[in-house]
mmCIF file with all atom_site columns, C-alpha atoms in Angstrom:
data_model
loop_
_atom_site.group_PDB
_atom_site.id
_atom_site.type_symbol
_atom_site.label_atom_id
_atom_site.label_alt_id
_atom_site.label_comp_id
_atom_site.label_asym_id
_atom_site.label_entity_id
_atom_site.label_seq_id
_atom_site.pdbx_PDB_ins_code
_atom_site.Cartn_x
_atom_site.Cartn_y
_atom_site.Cartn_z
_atom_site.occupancy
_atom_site.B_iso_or_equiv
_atom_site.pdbx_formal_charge
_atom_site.auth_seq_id
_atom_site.auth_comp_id
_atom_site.auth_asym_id
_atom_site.auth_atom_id
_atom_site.pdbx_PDB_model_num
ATOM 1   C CA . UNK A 1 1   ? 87.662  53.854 136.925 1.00 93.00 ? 842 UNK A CA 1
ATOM 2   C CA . UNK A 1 2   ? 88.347  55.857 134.299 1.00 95.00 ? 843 UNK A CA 1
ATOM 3   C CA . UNK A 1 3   ? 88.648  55.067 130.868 1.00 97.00 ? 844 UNK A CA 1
ATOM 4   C CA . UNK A 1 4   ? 88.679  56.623 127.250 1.00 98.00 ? 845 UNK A CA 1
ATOM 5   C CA . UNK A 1 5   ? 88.627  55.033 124.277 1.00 97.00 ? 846 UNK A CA 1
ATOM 6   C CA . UNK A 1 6   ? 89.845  56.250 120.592 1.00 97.00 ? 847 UNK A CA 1
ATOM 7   C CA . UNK A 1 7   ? 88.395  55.921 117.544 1.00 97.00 ? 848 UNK A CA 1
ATOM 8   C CA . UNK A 1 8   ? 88.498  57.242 113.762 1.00 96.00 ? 849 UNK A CA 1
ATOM 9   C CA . UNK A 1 9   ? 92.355  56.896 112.945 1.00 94.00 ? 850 UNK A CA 1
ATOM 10  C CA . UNK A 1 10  ? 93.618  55.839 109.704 1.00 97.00 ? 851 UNK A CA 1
ATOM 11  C CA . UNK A 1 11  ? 95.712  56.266 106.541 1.00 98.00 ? 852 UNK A CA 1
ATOM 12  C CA . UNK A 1 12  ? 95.442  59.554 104.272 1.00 98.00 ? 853 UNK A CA 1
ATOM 13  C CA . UNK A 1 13  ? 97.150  60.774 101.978 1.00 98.00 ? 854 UNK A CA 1
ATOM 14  C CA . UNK A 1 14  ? 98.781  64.261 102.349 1.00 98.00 ? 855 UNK A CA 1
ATOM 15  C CA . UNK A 1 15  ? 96.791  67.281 102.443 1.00 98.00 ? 856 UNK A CA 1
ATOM 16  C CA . UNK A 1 16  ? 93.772  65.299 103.508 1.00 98.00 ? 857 UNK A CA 1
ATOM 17  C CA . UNK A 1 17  ? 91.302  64.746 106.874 1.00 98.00 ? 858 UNK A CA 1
ATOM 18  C CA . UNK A 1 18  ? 90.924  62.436 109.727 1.00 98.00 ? 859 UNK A CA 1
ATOM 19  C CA . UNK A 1 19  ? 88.850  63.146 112.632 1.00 98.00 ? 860 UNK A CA 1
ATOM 20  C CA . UNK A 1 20  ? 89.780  60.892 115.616 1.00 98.00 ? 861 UNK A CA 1
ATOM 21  C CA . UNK A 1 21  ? 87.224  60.904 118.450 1.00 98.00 ? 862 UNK A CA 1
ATOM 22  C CA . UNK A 1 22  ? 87.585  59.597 122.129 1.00 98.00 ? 863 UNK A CA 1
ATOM 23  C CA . UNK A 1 23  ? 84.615  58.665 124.399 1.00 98.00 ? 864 UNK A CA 1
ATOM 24  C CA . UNK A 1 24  ? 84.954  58.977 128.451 1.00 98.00 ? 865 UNK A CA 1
ATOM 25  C CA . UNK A 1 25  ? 83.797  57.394 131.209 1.00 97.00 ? 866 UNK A CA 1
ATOM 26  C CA . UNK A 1 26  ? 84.443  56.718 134.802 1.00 95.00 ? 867 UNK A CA 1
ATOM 27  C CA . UNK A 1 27  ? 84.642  60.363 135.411 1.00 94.00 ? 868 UNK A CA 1
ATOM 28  C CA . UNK A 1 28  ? 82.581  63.707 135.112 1.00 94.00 ? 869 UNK A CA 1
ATOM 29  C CA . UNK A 1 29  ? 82.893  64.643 132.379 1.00 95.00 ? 870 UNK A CA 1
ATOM 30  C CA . UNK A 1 30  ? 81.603  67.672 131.672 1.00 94.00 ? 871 UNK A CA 1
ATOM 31  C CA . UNK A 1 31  ? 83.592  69.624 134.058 1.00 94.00 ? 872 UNK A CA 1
ATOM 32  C CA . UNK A 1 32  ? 87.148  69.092 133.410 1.00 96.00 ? 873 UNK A CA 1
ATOM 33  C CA . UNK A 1 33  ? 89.577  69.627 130.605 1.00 97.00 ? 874 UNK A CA 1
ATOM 34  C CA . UNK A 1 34  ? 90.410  67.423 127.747 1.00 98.00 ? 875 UNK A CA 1
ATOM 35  C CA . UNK A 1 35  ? 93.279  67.112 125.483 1.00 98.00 ? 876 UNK A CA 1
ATOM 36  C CA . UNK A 1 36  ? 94.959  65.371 122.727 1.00 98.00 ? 877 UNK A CA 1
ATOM 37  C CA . UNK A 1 37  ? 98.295  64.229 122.517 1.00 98.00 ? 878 UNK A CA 1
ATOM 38  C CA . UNK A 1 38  ? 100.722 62.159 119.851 1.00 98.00 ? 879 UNK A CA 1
ATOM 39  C CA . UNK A 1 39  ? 103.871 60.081 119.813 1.00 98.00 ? 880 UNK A CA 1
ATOM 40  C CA . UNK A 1 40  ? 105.556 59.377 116.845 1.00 97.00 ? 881 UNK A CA 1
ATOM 41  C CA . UNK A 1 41  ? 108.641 56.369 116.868 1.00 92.00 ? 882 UNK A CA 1
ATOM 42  C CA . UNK A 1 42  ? 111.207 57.676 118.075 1.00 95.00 ? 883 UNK A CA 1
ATOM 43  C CA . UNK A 1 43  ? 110.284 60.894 119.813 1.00 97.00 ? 884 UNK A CA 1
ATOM 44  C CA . UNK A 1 44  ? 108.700 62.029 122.955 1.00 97.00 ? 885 UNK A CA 1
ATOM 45  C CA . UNK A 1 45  ? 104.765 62.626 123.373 1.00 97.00 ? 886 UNK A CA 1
ATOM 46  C CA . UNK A 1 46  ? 103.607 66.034 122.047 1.00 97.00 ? 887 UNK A CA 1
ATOM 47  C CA . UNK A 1 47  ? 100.884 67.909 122.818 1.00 97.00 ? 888 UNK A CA 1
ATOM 48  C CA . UNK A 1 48  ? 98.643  68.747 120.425 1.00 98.00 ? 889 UNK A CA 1
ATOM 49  C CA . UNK A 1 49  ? 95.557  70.432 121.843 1.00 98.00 ? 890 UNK A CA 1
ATOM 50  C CA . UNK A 1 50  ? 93.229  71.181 124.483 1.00 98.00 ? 891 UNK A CA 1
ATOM 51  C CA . UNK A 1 51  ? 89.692  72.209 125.274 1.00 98.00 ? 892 UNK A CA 1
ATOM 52  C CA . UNK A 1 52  ? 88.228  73.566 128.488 1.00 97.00 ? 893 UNK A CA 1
ATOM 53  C CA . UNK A 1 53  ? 85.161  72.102 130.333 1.00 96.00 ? 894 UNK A CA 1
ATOM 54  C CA . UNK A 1 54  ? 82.153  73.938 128.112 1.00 96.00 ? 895 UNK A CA 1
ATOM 55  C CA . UNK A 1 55  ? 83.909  74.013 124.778 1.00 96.00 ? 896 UNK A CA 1
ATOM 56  C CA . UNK A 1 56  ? 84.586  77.364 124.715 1.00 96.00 ? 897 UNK A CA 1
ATOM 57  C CA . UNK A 1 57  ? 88.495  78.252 125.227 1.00 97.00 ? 898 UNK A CA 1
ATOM 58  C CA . UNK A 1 58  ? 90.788  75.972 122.954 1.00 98.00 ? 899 UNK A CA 1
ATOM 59  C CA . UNK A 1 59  ? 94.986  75.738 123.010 1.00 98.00 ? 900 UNK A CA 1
ATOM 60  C CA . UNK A 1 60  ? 96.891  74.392 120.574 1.00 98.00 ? 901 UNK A CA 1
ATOM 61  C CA . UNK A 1 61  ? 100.545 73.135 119.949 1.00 97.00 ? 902 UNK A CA 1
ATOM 62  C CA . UNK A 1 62  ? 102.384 75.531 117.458 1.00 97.00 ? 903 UNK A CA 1
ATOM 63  C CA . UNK A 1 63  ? 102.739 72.526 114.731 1.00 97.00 ? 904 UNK A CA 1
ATOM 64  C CA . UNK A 1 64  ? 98.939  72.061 114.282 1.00 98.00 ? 905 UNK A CA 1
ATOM 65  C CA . UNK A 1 65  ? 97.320  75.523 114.621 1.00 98.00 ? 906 UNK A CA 1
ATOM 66  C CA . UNK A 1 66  ? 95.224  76.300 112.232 1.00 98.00 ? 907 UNK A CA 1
ATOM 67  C CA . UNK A 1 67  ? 94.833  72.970 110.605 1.00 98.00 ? 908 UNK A CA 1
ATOM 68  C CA . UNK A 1 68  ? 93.589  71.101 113.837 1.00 98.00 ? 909 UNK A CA 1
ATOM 69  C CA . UNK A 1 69  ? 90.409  71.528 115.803 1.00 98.00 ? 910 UNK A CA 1
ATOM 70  C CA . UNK A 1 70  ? 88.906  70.086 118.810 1.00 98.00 ? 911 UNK A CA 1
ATOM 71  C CA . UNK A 1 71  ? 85.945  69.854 120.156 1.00 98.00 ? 912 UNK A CA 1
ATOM 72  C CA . UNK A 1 72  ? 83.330  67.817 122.637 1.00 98.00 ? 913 UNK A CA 1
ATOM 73  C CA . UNK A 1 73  ? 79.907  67.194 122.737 1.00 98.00 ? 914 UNK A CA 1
ATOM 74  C CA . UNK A 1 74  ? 79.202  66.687 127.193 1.00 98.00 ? 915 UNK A CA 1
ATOM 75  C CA . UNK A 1 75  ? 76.119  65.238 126.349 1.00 97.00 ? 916 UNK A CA 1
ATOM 76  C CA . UNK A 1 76  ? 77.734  62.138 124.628 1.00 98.00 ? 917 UNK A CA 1
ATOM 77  C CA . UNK A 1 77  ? 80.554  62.378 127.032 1.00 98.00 ? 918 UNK A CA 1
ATOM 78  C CA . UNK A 1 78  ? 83.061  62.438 124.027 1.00 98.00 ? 919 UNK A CA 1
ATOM 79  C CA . UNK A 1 79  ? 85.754  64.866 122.557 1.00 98.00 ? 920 UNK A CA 1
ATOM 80  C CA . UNK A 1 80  ? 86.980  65.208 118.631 1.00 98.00 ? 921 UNK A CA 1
ATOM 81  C CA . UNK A 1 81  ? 90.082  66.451 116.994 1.00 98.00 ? 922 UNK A CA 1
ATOM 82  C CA . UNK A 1 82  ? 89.377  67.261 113.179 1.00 98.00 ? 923 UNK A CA 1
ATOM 83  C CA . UNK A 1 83  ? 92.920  67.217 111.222 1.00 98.00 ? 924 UNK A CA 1
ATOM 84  C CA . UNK A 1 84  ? 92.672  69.170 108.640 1.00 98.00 ? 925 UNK A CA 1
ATOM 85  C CA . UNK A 1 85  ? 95.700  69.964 105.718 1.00 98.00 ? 926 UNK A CA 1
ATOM 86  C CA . UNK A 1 86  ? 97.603  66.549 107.110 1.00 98.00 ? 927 UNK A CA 1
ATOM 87  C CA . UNK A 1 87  ? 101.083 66.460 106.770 1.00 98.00 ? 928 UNK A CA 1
ATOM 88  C CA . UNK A 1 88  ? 103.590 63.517 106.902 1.00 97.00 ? 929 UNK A CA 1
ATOM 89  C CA . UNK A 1 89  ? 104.997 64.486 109.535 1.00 97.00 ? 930 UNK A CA 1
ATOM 90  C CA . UNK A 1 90  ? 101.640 64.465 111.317 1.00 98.00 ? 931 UNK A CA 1
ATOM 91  C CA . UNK A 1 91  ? 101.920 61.019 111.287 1.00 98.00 ? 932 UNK A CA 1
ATOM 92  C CA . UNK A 1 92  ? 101.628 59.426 115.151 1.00 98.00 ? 933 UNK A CA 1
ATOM 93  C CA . UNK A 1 93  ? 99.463  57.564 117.615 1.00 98.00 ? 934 UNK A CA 1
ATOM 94  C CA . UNK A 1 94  ? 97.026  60.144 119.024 1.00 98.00 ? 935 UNK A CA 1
ATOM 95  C CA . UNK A 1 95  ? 96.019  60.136 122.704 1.00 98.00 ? 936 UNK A CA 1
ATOM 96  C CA . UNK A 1 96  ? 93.217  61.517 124.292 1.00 98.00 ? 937 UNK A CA 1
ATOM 97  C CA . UNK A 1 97  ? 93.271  62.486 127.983 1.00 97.00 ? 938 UNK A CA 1
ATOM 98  C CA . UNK A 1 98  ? 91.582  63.521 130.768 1.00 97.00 ? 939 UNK A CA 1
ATOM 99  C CA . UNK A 1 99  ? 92.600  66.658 132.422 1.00 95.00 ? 940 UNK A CA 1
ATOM 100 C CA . UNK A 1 100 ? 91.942  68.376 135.474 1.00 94.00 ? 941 UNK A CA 1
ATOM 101 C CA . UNK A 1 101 ? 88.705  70.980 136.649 1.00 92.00 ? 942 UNK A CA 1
ATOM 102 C CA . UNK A 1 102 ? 89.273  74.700 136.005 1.00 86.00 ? 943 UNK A CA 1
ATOM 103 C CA . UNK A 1 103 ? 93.422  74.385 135.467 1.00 91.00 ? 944 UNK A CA 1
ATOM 104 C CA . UNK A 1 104 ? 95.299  76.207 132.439 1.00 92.00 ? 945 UNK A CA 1
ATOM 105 C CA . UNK A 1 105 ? 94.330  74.585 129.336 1.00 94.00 ? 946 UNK A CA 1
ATOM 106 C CA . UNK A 1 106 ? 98.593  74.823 128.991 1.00 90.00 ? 947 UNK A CA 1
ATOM 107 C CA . UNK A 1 107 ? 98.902  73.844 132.457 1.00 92.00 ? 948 UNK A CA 1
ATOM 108 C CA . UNK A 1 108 ? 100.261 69.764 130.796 1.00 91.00 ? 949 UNK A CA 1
ATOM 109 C CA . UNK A 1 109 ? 101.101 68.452 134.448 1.00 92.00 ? 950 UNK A CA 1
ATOM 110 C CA . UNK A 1 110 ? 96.492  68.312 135.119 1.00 95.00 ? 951 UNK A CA 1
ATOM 111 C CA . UNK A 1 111 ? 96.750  65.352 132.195 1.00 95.00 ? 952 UNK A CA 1
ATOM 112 C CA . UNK A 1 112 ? 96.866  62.162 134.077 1.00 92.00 ? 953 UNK A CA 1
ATOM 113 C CA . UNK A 1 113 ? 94.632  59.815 132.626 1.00 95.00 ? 954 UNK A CA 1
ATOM 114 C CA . UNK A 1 114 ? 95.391  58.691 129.205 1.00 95.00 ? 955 UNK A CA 1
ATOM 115 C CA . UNK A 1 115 ? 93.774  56.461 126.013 1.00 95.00 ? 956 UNK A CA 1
ATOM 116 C CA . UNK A 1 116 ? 95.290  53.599 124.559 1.00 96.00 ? 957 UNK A CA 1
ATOM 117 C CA . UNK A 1 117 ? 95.813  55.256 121.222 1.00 97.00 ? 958 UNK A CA 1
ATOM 118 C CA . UNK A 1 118 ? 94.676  55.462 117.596 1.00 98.00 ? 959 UNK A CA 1
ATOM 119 C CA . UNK A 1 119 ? 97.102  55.493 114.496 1.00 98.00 ? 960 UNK A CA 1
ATOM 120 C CA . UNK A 1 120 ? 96.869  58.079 111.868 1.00 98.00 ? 961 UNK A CA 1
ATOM 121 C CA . UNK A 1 121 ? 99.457  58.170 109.380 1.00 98.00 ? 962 UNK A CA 1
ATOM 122 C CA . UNK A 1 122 ? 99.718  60.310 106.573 1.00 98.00 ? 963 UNK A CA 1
ATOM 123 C CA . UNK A 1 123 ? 101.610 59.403 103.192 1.00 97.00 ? 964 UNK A CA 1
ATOM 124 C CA . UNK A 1 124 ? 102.877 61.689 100.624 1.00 94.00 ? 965 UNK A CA 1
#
């Protein structure tokens, strides 16, 4: 069964950092995609980023490039999204989720599995 867990949400204040991390299990891990997403009240779930099987090609949603990056360590079976230069509007519950083997990275469809969710909110 899979499951992935979030961690390392908060409160900030604007212009600040949060890295939010999400361990895995029930799956393999090292061989498949994995991506962030966020929902904010009111609106529908965003995409925010993803990260291919090694690490090596990222893809990010237009409203955090260059402030966000992920990342994943396979050994520890566990993926990170460091928020840089937050923003109020930035302000969501972040889900992690578990993609598919050797799909696009924007391919969204592949993400099927999904965390419970970590706050971040950022005040001004």
């Amino acid at each position: 069964q899979v499951q992935l867990v979030e961690s390392g949400g908060g409160s900030v204040q604007a212009g600040g950092s949060l890295r939010v991390s999400c361990a895995a299990s029930g799956l393999t891990f090292s061989v498949i995609n994995m991506g962030w997403f966020r929902q904010a009240p009111g609106k529908e779930r965003e995409f925010v980023a993803a990260i291919n099987w090694s690490g090596g090609t990222t893809y990010y949603g237009d409203s955090v490039k260059g402030r966000f990056t992920v990342s994943r360590d396979n050994a520890k079976n566990t993926v990170y999204l460091q928020m840089n230069s937050l923003k109020p509007e930035d302000t969501a519950v972040y889900y992690c989720t578990a993609g598919s083997s050797g799909a696009g990275l924007g391919y969204k469809a592949q993400f099927r599995s999904w965390g419970q969710g970590t706050q971040v909110t950022v005040f001004s």
